XYZ file of C-alpha atoms in Angstrom:
533
model
C 114.454 -17.816 21.373
C 110.832 -18.944 22.225
C 111.296 -21.454 19.416
C 115.088 -22.243 19.107
C 116.845 -24.246 21.281
C 118.050 -22.830 24.976
C 122.342 -23.030 25.678
C 121.866 -22.773 29.229
C 118.956 -23.017 31.844
C 121.382 -20.940 34.836
C 120.130 -20.739 39.023
C 118.210 -23.553 38.997
C 118.353 -25.964 42.803
C 118.047 -29.741 41.388
C 116.491 -32.267 43.785
C 119.367 -34.030 46.018
C 119.155 -38.146 46.724
C 118.725 -37.088 50.838
C 116.128 -35.278 50.355
C 117.184 -31.828 50.023
C 118.094 -28.917 46.595
C 121.053 -27.957 45.661
C 122.662 -24.907 45.484
C 122.500 -22.683 42.955
C 123.391 -24.479 39.118
C 123.616 -24.097 35.683
C 122.449 -27.310 33.218
C 124.595 -26.613 30.122
C 122.404 -27.564 27.001
C 123.249 -28.812 22.989
C 121.151 -30.632 20.712
C 118.458 -31.384 22.785
C 120.134 -33.108 25.783
C 121.666 -31.529 28.455
C 125.700 -31.663 28.241
C 126.727 -30.391 31.437
C 125.666 -29.563 34.981
C 128.142 -26.952 36.813
C 127.648 -25.120 40.061
C 126.090 -21.522 38.626
C 129.422 -19.151 37.817
C 129.513 -15.838 35.892
C 127.331 -14.803 33.154
C 127.063 -18.431 30.788
C 127.362 -17.334 27.465
C 124.236 -18.327 24.517
C 120.881 -18.426 24.559
C 120.018 -18.028 28.826
C 116.694 -19.362 30.318
C 116.817 -17.974 33.943
C 116.181 -20.994 36.497
C 115.734 -17.420 38.682
C 115.750 -19.597 42.119
C 113.415 -21.938 41.057
C 113.622 -25.996 41.031
C 114.441 -27.960 38.173
C 112.457 -31.074 37.778
C 113.142 -34.023 34.598
C 109.750 -32.989 32.100
C 107.105 -35.628 34.271
C 106.102 -38.534 32.416
C 101.911 -39.399 32.666
C 101.656 -43.299 32.551
C 97.597 -43.226 31.509
C 96.489 -40.225 30.103
C 93.670 -40.636 26.897
C 95.281 -37.617 24.863
C 96.166 -39.797 21.644
C 93.960 -37.723 19.792
C 93.619 -34.504 22.135
C 97.117 -34.106 22.478
C 97.120 -31.888 19.008
C 95.128 -29.505 20.304
C 96.995 -26.529 21.477
C 94.132 -26.356 25.182
C 94.829 -30.122 26.500
C 99.187 -29.287 25.262
C 99.028 -26.597 27.639
C 97.242 -28.449 30.590
C 99.459 -30.852 30.195
C 102.035 -27.802 29.909
C 101.405 -26.240 33.047
C 101.507 -29.350 35.552
C 105.289 -30.030 33.668
C 103.794 -33.178 31.553
C 106.067 -33.374 28.787
C 105.751 -36.977 28.104
C 102.045 -38.886 27.867
C 101.620 -42.943 27.478
C 97.987 -43.679 25.473
C 96.334 -46.378 24.198
C 95.305 -47.761 27.752
C 92.699 -49.537 29.082
C 92.629 -51.967 25.900
C 91.035 -49.384 23.695
C 93.134 -47.031 20.750
C 93.308 -46.204 17.766
C 96.082 -48.542 16.197
C 96.276 -51.418 14.979
C 93.505 -50.958 13.194
C 91.728 -51.100 9.495
C 89.194 -48.391 9.427
C 86.012 -50.622 11.151
C 87.881 -51.496 14.647
C 89.228 -47.498 13.872
C 85.499 -46.410 13.972
C 84.692 -48.893 16.518
C 87.549 -47.537 18.869
C 86.081 -43.729 18.746
C 82.963 -44.740 18.589
C 82.725 -46.833 21.909
C 85.178 -44.661 23.427
C 84.056 -41.156 22.110
C 83.883 -40.263 25.613
C 86.864 -40.918 26.305
C 89.836 -40.845 24.144
C 87.211 -39.501 20.942
C 88.802 -39.405 17.219
C 92.262 -38.404 15.734
C 92.352 -35.747 13.574
C 95.461 -37.147 12.224
C 94.442 -40.649 11.690
C 91.554 -42.709 10.457
C 93.075 -46.382 10.808
C 96.839 -48.671 10.237
C 100.001 -50.107 11.767
C 101.216 -48.585 15.005
C 103.854 -47.522 13.116
C 101.548 -45.147 11.716
C 100.171 -43.720 14.336
C 103.889 -42.654 16.126
C 104.897 -41.146 12.124
C 101.540 -38.335 13.283
C 103.365 -37.183 16.224
C 106.688 -36.419 15.238
C 106.343 -32.604 15.247
C 102.965 -31.761 16.079
C 103.037 -31.182 19.096
C 104.627 -29.946 22.468
C 104.549 -33.118 24.396
C 105.704 -36.262 23.401
C 103.488 -38.856 23.307
C 104.043 -42.827 24.035
C 101.181 -45.270 22.743
C 100.654 -48.867 24.301
C 98.664 -51.900 21.962
C 95.506 -51.736 22.911
C 94.366 -55.315 23.273
C 90.770 -54.868 22.880
C 91.283 -52.808 19.361
C 92.856 -56.068 17.946
C 89.919 -57.944 19.206
C 87.130 -56.145 17.468
C 89.562 -56.025 14.552
C 90.093 -59.580 14.616
C 87.140 -61.174 16.385
C 84.523 -58.548 15.843
C 81.795 -57.976 18.708
C 81.494 -61.936 18.930
C 81.044 -62.457 23.468
C 83.373 -65.150 23.115
C 86.441 -66.217 23.669
C 88.947 -66.150 20.522
C 89.575 -69.054 18.755
C 92.694 -70.707 18.722
C 93.441 -69.055 15.264
C 91.699 -66.412 15.898
C 94.748 -66.360 19.277
C 97.323 -66.260 16.818
C 96.102 -63.002 14.594
C 96.218 -62.018 17.844
C 99.907 -62.280 19.102
C 100.843 -61.837 15.389
C 99.482 -58.384 15.776
C 100.901 -57.655 19.031
C 104.026 -58.411 17.134
C 104.663 -56.085 15.116
C 102.814 -53.517 16.901
C 105.551 -53.844 19.469
C 107.575 -53.722 16.271
C 106.707 -50.919 15.126
C 107.314 -48.725 18.895
C 104.861 -49.536 21.364
C 105.671 -49.343 24.787
C 103.354 -52.124 26.383
C 100.066 -53.865 26.020
C 96.742 -52.599 27.957
C 93.890 -54.650 28.345
C 90.573 -53.073 29.450
C 89.081 -56.748 31.191
C 86.197 -53.737 32.548
C 85.620 -52.960 29.278
C 84.048 -55.513 26.442
C 85.651 -56.544 24.566
C 88.339 -57.631 26.926
C 85.898 -59.251 28.872
C 84.948 -61.949 27.580
C 88.289 -63.129 26.934
C 89.646 -65.882 27.637
C 92.623 -67.242 30.190
C 94.878 -68.545 27.026
C 93.952 -65.318 25.230
C 95.339 -62.818 27.868
C 98.624 -64.909 27.959
C 99.525 -65.805 24.473
C 99.494 -61.963 24.466
C 101.121 -60.956 27.390
C 103.618 -63.748 26.628
C 104.285 -61.340 23.570
C 104.852 -58.529 25.734
C 107.068 -60.504 28.082
C 109.725 -61.405 24.897
C 109.849 -57.381 24.062
C 110.506 -57.008 28.234
C 107.408 -54.433 27.839
C 104.905 -54.837 30.429
C 101.176 -55.198 30.463
C 99.448 -52.007 31.090
C 95.401 -53.296 32.865
C 92.676 -51.764 33.476
C 91.371 -54.718 36.050
C 88.719 -56.982 36.471
C 86.920 -54.421 39.363
C 88.089 -52.239 41.940
C 87.272 -51.299 45.038
C 85.355 -54.546 46.427
C 86.920 -56.603 43.787
C 90.035 -55.123 43.305
C 91.575 -57.958 45.548
C 90.355 -60.950 43.293
C 91.030 -58.383 40.442
C 94.868 -57.723 40.947
C 95.160 -62.318 41.802
C 93.948 -62.742 38.521
C 97.076 -59.858 36.923
C 99.404 -61.310 39.211
C 98.429 -65.436 37.740
C 98.856 -63.692 34.092
C 102.458 -62.345 35.232
C 103.351 -65.731 36.575
C 101.914 -67.544 33.332
C 103.541 -65.374 30.828
C 106.636 -63.818 32.545
C 105.306 -60.290 31.629
C 106.118 -57.188 34.150
C 103.037 -56.234 35.662
C 101.373 -52.916 35.619
C 98.390 -51.648 36.778
C 95.935 -48.597 35.638
C 94.676 -46.381 37.889
C 94.857 -48.571 40.651
C 91.898 -47.343 43.608
C 90.391 -49.514 46.415
C 91.240 -50.896 50.208
C 94.788 -50.107 50.324
C 95.096 -52.481 53.032
C 94.311 -55.956 51.367
C 95.484 -53.838 47.810
C 99.425 -53.614 49.839
C 99.121 -56.860 50.735
C 99.325 -58.423 47.363
C 100.877 -56.010 46.033
C 103.995 -56.937 48.447
C 103.329 -60.493 48.444
C 104.095 -60.512 44.534
C 107.048 -58.367 44.442
C 108.175 -60.260 46.725
C 107.859 -63.445 44.718
C 109.858 -62.063 42.155
C 107.188 -60.467 40.639
C 107.669 -57.067 38.335
C 104.317 -55.483 39.518
C 103.811 -51.949 39.645
C 100.220 -49.149 39.145
C 99.434 -45.419 38.855
C 96.710 -43.534 40.496
C 95.641 -40.226 40.833
C 95.139 -37.723 44.071
C 91.240 -37.907 43.518
C 88.111 -39.974 45.130
C 85.921 -39.893 42.618
C 86.615 -40.978 39.278
C 85.511 -40.439 35.402
C 84.255 -43.284 33.187
C 81.649 -43.839 30.351
C 78.120 -44.445 32.060
C 77.717 -47.406 30.164
C 80.350 -49.343 31.383
C 79.893 -48.219 35.330
C 75.556 -48.843 34.438
C 75.390 -51.162 31.830
C 76.512 -55.464 32.813
C 78.454 -56.952 30.216
C 76.314 -59.140 28.959
C 74.989 -56.776 27.152
C 76.710 -56.420 23.252
C 78.403 -53.592 24.586
C 80.748 -53.240 22.212
C 77.271 -52.185 19.180
C 75.842 -48.835 20.567
C 72.654 -49.954 18.493
C 71.893 -53.797 19.410
C 72.123 -52.690 23.111
C 69.834 -49.799 22.221
C 67.444 -52.218 20.754
C 68.170 -54.745 24.166
C 67.540 -52.166 26.518
C 63.848 -52.056 25.123
C 63.777 -56.518 23.932
C 60.871 -58.150 26.437
C 63.845 -60.695 26.587
C 66.153 -58.910 28.855
C 64.259 -56.374 29.981
C 64.269 -58.723 33.762
C 67.095 -59.135 33.912
C 68.124 -55.837 33.234
C 65.856 -54.456 35.535
C 67.008 -56.591 38.266
C 71.099 -55.397 37.511
C 69.463 -52.215 37.878
C 67.221 -53.152 40.990
C 71.203 -54.024 42.200
C 72.762 -50.605 41.929
C 70.888 -48.120 43.582
C 73.554 -47.370 45.995
C 75.515 -46.332 42.447
C 73.055 -42.959 41.092
C 73.613 -40.511 44.310
C 77.216 -40.872 43.445
C 77.063 -40.311 39.520
C 77.600 -36.573 38.136
C 77.066 -36.187 34.090
C 79.858 -35.127 32.369
C 79.444 -34.696 29.507
C 75.665 -36.616 27.635
C 76.109 -35.385 23.323
C 72.930 -35.446 21.783
C 70.581 -34.644 25.072
C 72.060 -31.319 25.738
C 70.222 -28.932 22.876
C 67.308 -30.780 23.642
C 67.024 -31.215 27.321
C 68.965 -28.681 28.638
C 72.214 -28.594 31.010
C 73.200 -31.791 31.899
C 76.405 -32.059 32.321
C 78.197 -31.279 35.415
C 74.328 -32.355 37.170
C 73.598 -35.324 39.633
C 71.807 -38.094 38.205
C 69.402 -37.760 41.023
C 69.125 -34.114 39.954
C 67.890 -34.969 36.779
C 66.004 -37.986 37.676
C 63.937 -35.956 40.198
C 63.824 -32.869 37.278
C 62.116 -35.631 35.172
C 60.640 -37.527 37.359
C 61.500 -40.429 36.742
C 63.832 -43.194 38.453
C 67.415 -42.394 39.029
C 67.814 -45.747 37.056
C 65.767 -44.680 33.700
C 66.889 -41.794 33.678
C 70.530 -43.066 33.163
C 68.668 -45.238 30.085
C 67.293 -42.771 28.614
C 70.371 -40.324 28.604
C 72.362 -43.665 27.463
C 69.990 -43.978 24.363
C 69.644 -40.359 23.291
C 73.866 -40.224 23.624
C 74.297 -43.978 22.097
C 75.764 -44.954 25.351
C 78.934 -42.626 24.943
C 77.967 -40.110 27.647
C 80.733 -39.881 30.835
C 80.094 -39.089 34.114
C 81.957 -38.653 37.398
C 81.573 -40.428 39.989
C 82.153 -40.883 43.489
C 84.440 -43.391 44.585
C 82.264 -45.484 46.989
C 83.630 -45.573 50.984
C 85.803 -48.636 50.256
C 88.332 -45.828 48.962
C 88.409 -42.758 51.015
C 92.153 -40.436 51.381
C 94.555 -42.281 54.074
C 93.705 -45.355 50.722
C 94.980 -42.889 48.777
C 97.939 -41.902 50.729
C 98.672 -45.158 51.533
C 99.461 -46.196 47.843
C 100.881 -42.385 46.642
C 103.643 -43.812 49.091
C 104.449 -47.244 47.778
C 107.595 -47.951 46.460
C 105.516 -49.616 43.091
C 103.584 -46.292 42.807
C 103.810 -43.719 39.567
C 101.592 -41.306 38.222
C 98.590 -41.388 35.847
C 96.312 -38.644 35.604
C 93.662 -40.965 33.428
C 92.604 -38.092 32.516
C 89.950 -37.647 30.044
C 89.805 -34.061 28.046
C 86.381 -34.975 25.819
C 85.168 -33.117 23.792
C 87.797 -30.403 23.048
C 87.378 -28.028 20.162
C 84.349 -26.075 19.874
C 81.877 -28.238 21.963
C 84.287 -27.651 25.361
C 81.362 -25.948 26.951
C 78.836 -29.107 26.832
C 81.100 -30.690 28.622
C 82.204 -30.891 32.620
C 84.998 -33.111 32.468
C 86.970 -34.569 35.615
C 90.019 -31.559 36.807
C 92.488 -34.921 36.777
C 93.706 -33.816 33.155
C 94.446 -29.789 34.633
C 95.672 -31.022 37.627
C 96.645 -34.258 38.174
C 100.504 -33.771 38.618
C 100.525 -30.301 40.609
C 98.144 -31.802 42.934
C 100.791 -34.476 44.018
C 103.313 -32.162 44.137
C 101.456 -29.636 46.431
C 99.939 -32.450 48.960
C 102.817 -34.807 48.849
C 106.093 -32.292 49.090
C 105.086 -29.177 50.371
C 101.732 -30.140 52.391
C 102.063 -33.895 53.915
C 105.846 -33.754 53.052
C 105.983 -37.491 52.777
C 107.732 -36.690 49.349
C 110.695 -34.838 49.563
C 111.957 -33.327 45.439
C 113.917 -36.314 44.552
C 110.927 -39.031 45.375
C 108.040 -36.445 43.774
C 111.229 -37.288 40.285
C 110.784 -40.989 40.967
C 106.731 -40.845 41.527
C 105.802 -38.089 38.356
C 109.441 -39.211 36.076
C 111.876 -42.047 37.156
C 109.891 -44.343 37.655
C 107.612 -44.252 34.378
C 110.361 -43.590 32.129
C 111.774 -47.095 33.455
C 108.403 -48.871 33.424
C 108.171 -48.137 29.452
C 111.961 -47.882 29.038
C 112.535 -43.919 27.760
C 115.987 -44.072 27.043
C 117.582 -40.960 28.893
C 114.789 -39.457 30.361
C 113.177 -39.105 33.891
C 116.446 -37.221 34.627
C 118.670 -34.111 34.398
C 122.362 -35.284 34.307
C 125.176 -36.008 31.145
C 122.737 -36.990 28.093
C 119.340 -37.048 29.754
C 117.311 -35.698 27.582
C 116.623 -32.194 28.304
C 113.396 -32.166 28.956
C 113.230 -29.174 32.100
C 110.387 -28.323 34.443
C 110.929 -25.331 36.526
C 108.560 -24.602 39.170
C 108.001 -22.091 42.246
C 108.074 -24.614 45.181
C 105.630 -22.217 47.212
C 103.223 -22.078 45.043
C 103.404 -24.810 43.044
C 98.971 -25.952 43.078
C 96.011 -27.264 40.978
C 93.343 -25.092 40.242
C 91.082 -27.206 38.107
C 87.471 -28.694 40.216
C 85.026 -30.341 39.743
C 82.949 -27.037 38.848
C 85.364 -25.763 36.827
C 87.576 -28.318 35.352
C 89.726 -26.633 32.279
C 91.828 -24.167 34.586
C 95.558 -24.903 34.314
C 97.226 -25.471 37.593
C 100.324 -22.191 38.675
C 103.260 -22.742 40.196
C 105.160 -24.386 36.491
C 105.370 -21.568 34.504
C 108.444 -22.410 32.103
C 108.981 -26.114 30.432
C 111.756 -27.273 27.654
C 110.866 -30.106 25.690
C 114.407 -31.348 23.629
C 115.755 -28.154 24.519
C 112.949 -26.111 23.226
C 111.020 -23.839 25.268
C 107.490 -25.484 25.202
C 105.804 -22.831 27.866
C 107.211 -19.461 29.199
C 105.491 -16.860 31.332
C 102.655 -19.401 31.352
C 101.765 -19.178 27.830
C 101.964 -22.355 25.135
C 105.562 -20.375 22.546
C 103.718 -22.297 19.560
C 107.121 -24.604 19.707
C 106.132 -28.263 18.999
C 109.590 -30.297 19.804
C 107.798 -33.074 20.660
C 107.951 -37.030 18.717
C 106.757 -40.024 19.107
C 108.343 -42.023 21.677
C 109.290 -45.637 21.009
C 111.333 -48.276 24.089
C 115.084 -48.250 23.573
C 116.333 -52.108 23.348
C 116.650 -53.604 26.465
C 121.207 -52.520 25.760
C 119.863 -48.999 25.657
C 120.633 -48.501 22.667
C 117.615 -46.972 19.849
C-alpha cells in the first residue's frame, strides 16, 4: 500500500467551522482526490488507512522555505512531512534558481550558499525548466516565485545603481515569461543585494507584472523590527502604484505598530497578507546582518578586498561600531572554510568565539566572513522590539499564514558542520502545540486557515487547503494530544512528534513516522483566475 494510492482513510475527525471536531468520518479517495466525505459506517472496501480517531487536516503549505534544492534530500522531506507540510513555496527573498543563465545561477547559489545552496538537478534555465525537476522527484509538492534579485543579476549584473529603462523592460519581459511558465508570485529581497539598489520605478514595473497575473508580490522588506513600519509602508505604496497583492515574508517586530499599518492598508482596499514563524530568533547570512549595503556584497571577491581597503576602512569601522547591540545576539550556524582549521564554530556565540581568538567581536565577524567568502550563516536573537506577545499577536491576525523560513543548509554528508535554526523541523508543529493545544487561541478550523487554506488561496494552488469533494488528497493525520516540535537550537535536526501518516495525492508518503519511498510530489502552478488549470 505504501507506494500505491489509498482508497479510504477511515475513522478520522474533521475540523468544524464552529471550532469543534466532527464525529468519525471516512474520506473516500480516487485518482488522487477526495471523492466523498461521509460518516464512518461498516467496513469500507479497497485499500484502507485506519485513521484511528486522529484529526485529519489538509496538507500544510509552507509559504516561505529555503528548500528549492534541499527538498530533493530525503532527510528534508522527512523534516517537512513530520510537521504535516505537503507543499512548499520557494524562490523567496528575491534570490532563486530561475530564470537564469549559468552565470546568474552560479551567483544565486554562491550568494545564498548558506541559505539555499545548490540545486542537484538544475544549473540554469527557465522557470519551466526548473519546475520540471520536481515532478516525481520528491514526496512533497513544490511551487516557485520569480526572484527579482536573480533577474537583476541576469540583466544588470552586480552594478550598484538603478536599472535603466531598457534594463527594466528586459526585467519585465523575463518576469512575464516566468509567470507564463508557472511561477506563483514575484519575490523581492529589498534588504539583500542587488535588490537593495533598485529604484521605485523598477519595482513598480515588476510588481505590475504580478498584478497582471493576479498573483502576489512577496517581499523580504527593506527592514524589520524598528524599521518595520517604514518598510511596510513602502510595500503598500508599491501596491497602490501597481495594483499588486502584497505578501510580507517572515514579518516580525512591534506588533501594535505593524498591525496598525496592515489594518489601514487592508481597509483602504489593498490585498496584504504576511507569514511568520513562532520563534524569537531569526537566521540569515552573517554578511546581511553585519555588513552595509554600500559594499559590493553581490560580488564576494570585491567585498572581501573592500574589507581591507584603506579607502573603506574608516567608514566600515564606523558601521561596525554601531553594531555593539548585535554581537551578543549572534550564534554561528554554518561557517564553511573555517571549521576544519579552527575546531567547532557552528552553534557557538560570536562573543565566545571572539574571546577564544582574543579579538573584538567585530574583528571575529570579519575573520569569519573572509574565511567563508561571505557564505557564513547565523542565528540571532531578535531585539527587544519583538517579544513573545508580538509574535502571538501577529499569529492571530486575519492576514497571517504560516511560513517557516526554514534553512536546511548544509544538506548531505556535511550536516555535522552546521547548526541551523530549528524552525525547519518544528515551525508548523509548534504552531499547533502552542496555538491550538496550549493557548487555545486557534481552533482546529483556524489551524487549517493559518497553515493551509490561506496560503493555497494566496498562491492560487487549486483544490488545496481543504478536505471536501474534489479536493486534492493531500492529507495529514495527527494526534491532537501529542503533536509538538522537538527541534531545539542545540539539536535542530530533530523531527516533530504527533504526525505519523501523511498522504500526497492519495499516496502514503509518511507511514508510522517514516518515509515510504513514494514520490508523488510535483511542481505546482497557479490555476487560472476562473479556477481552471
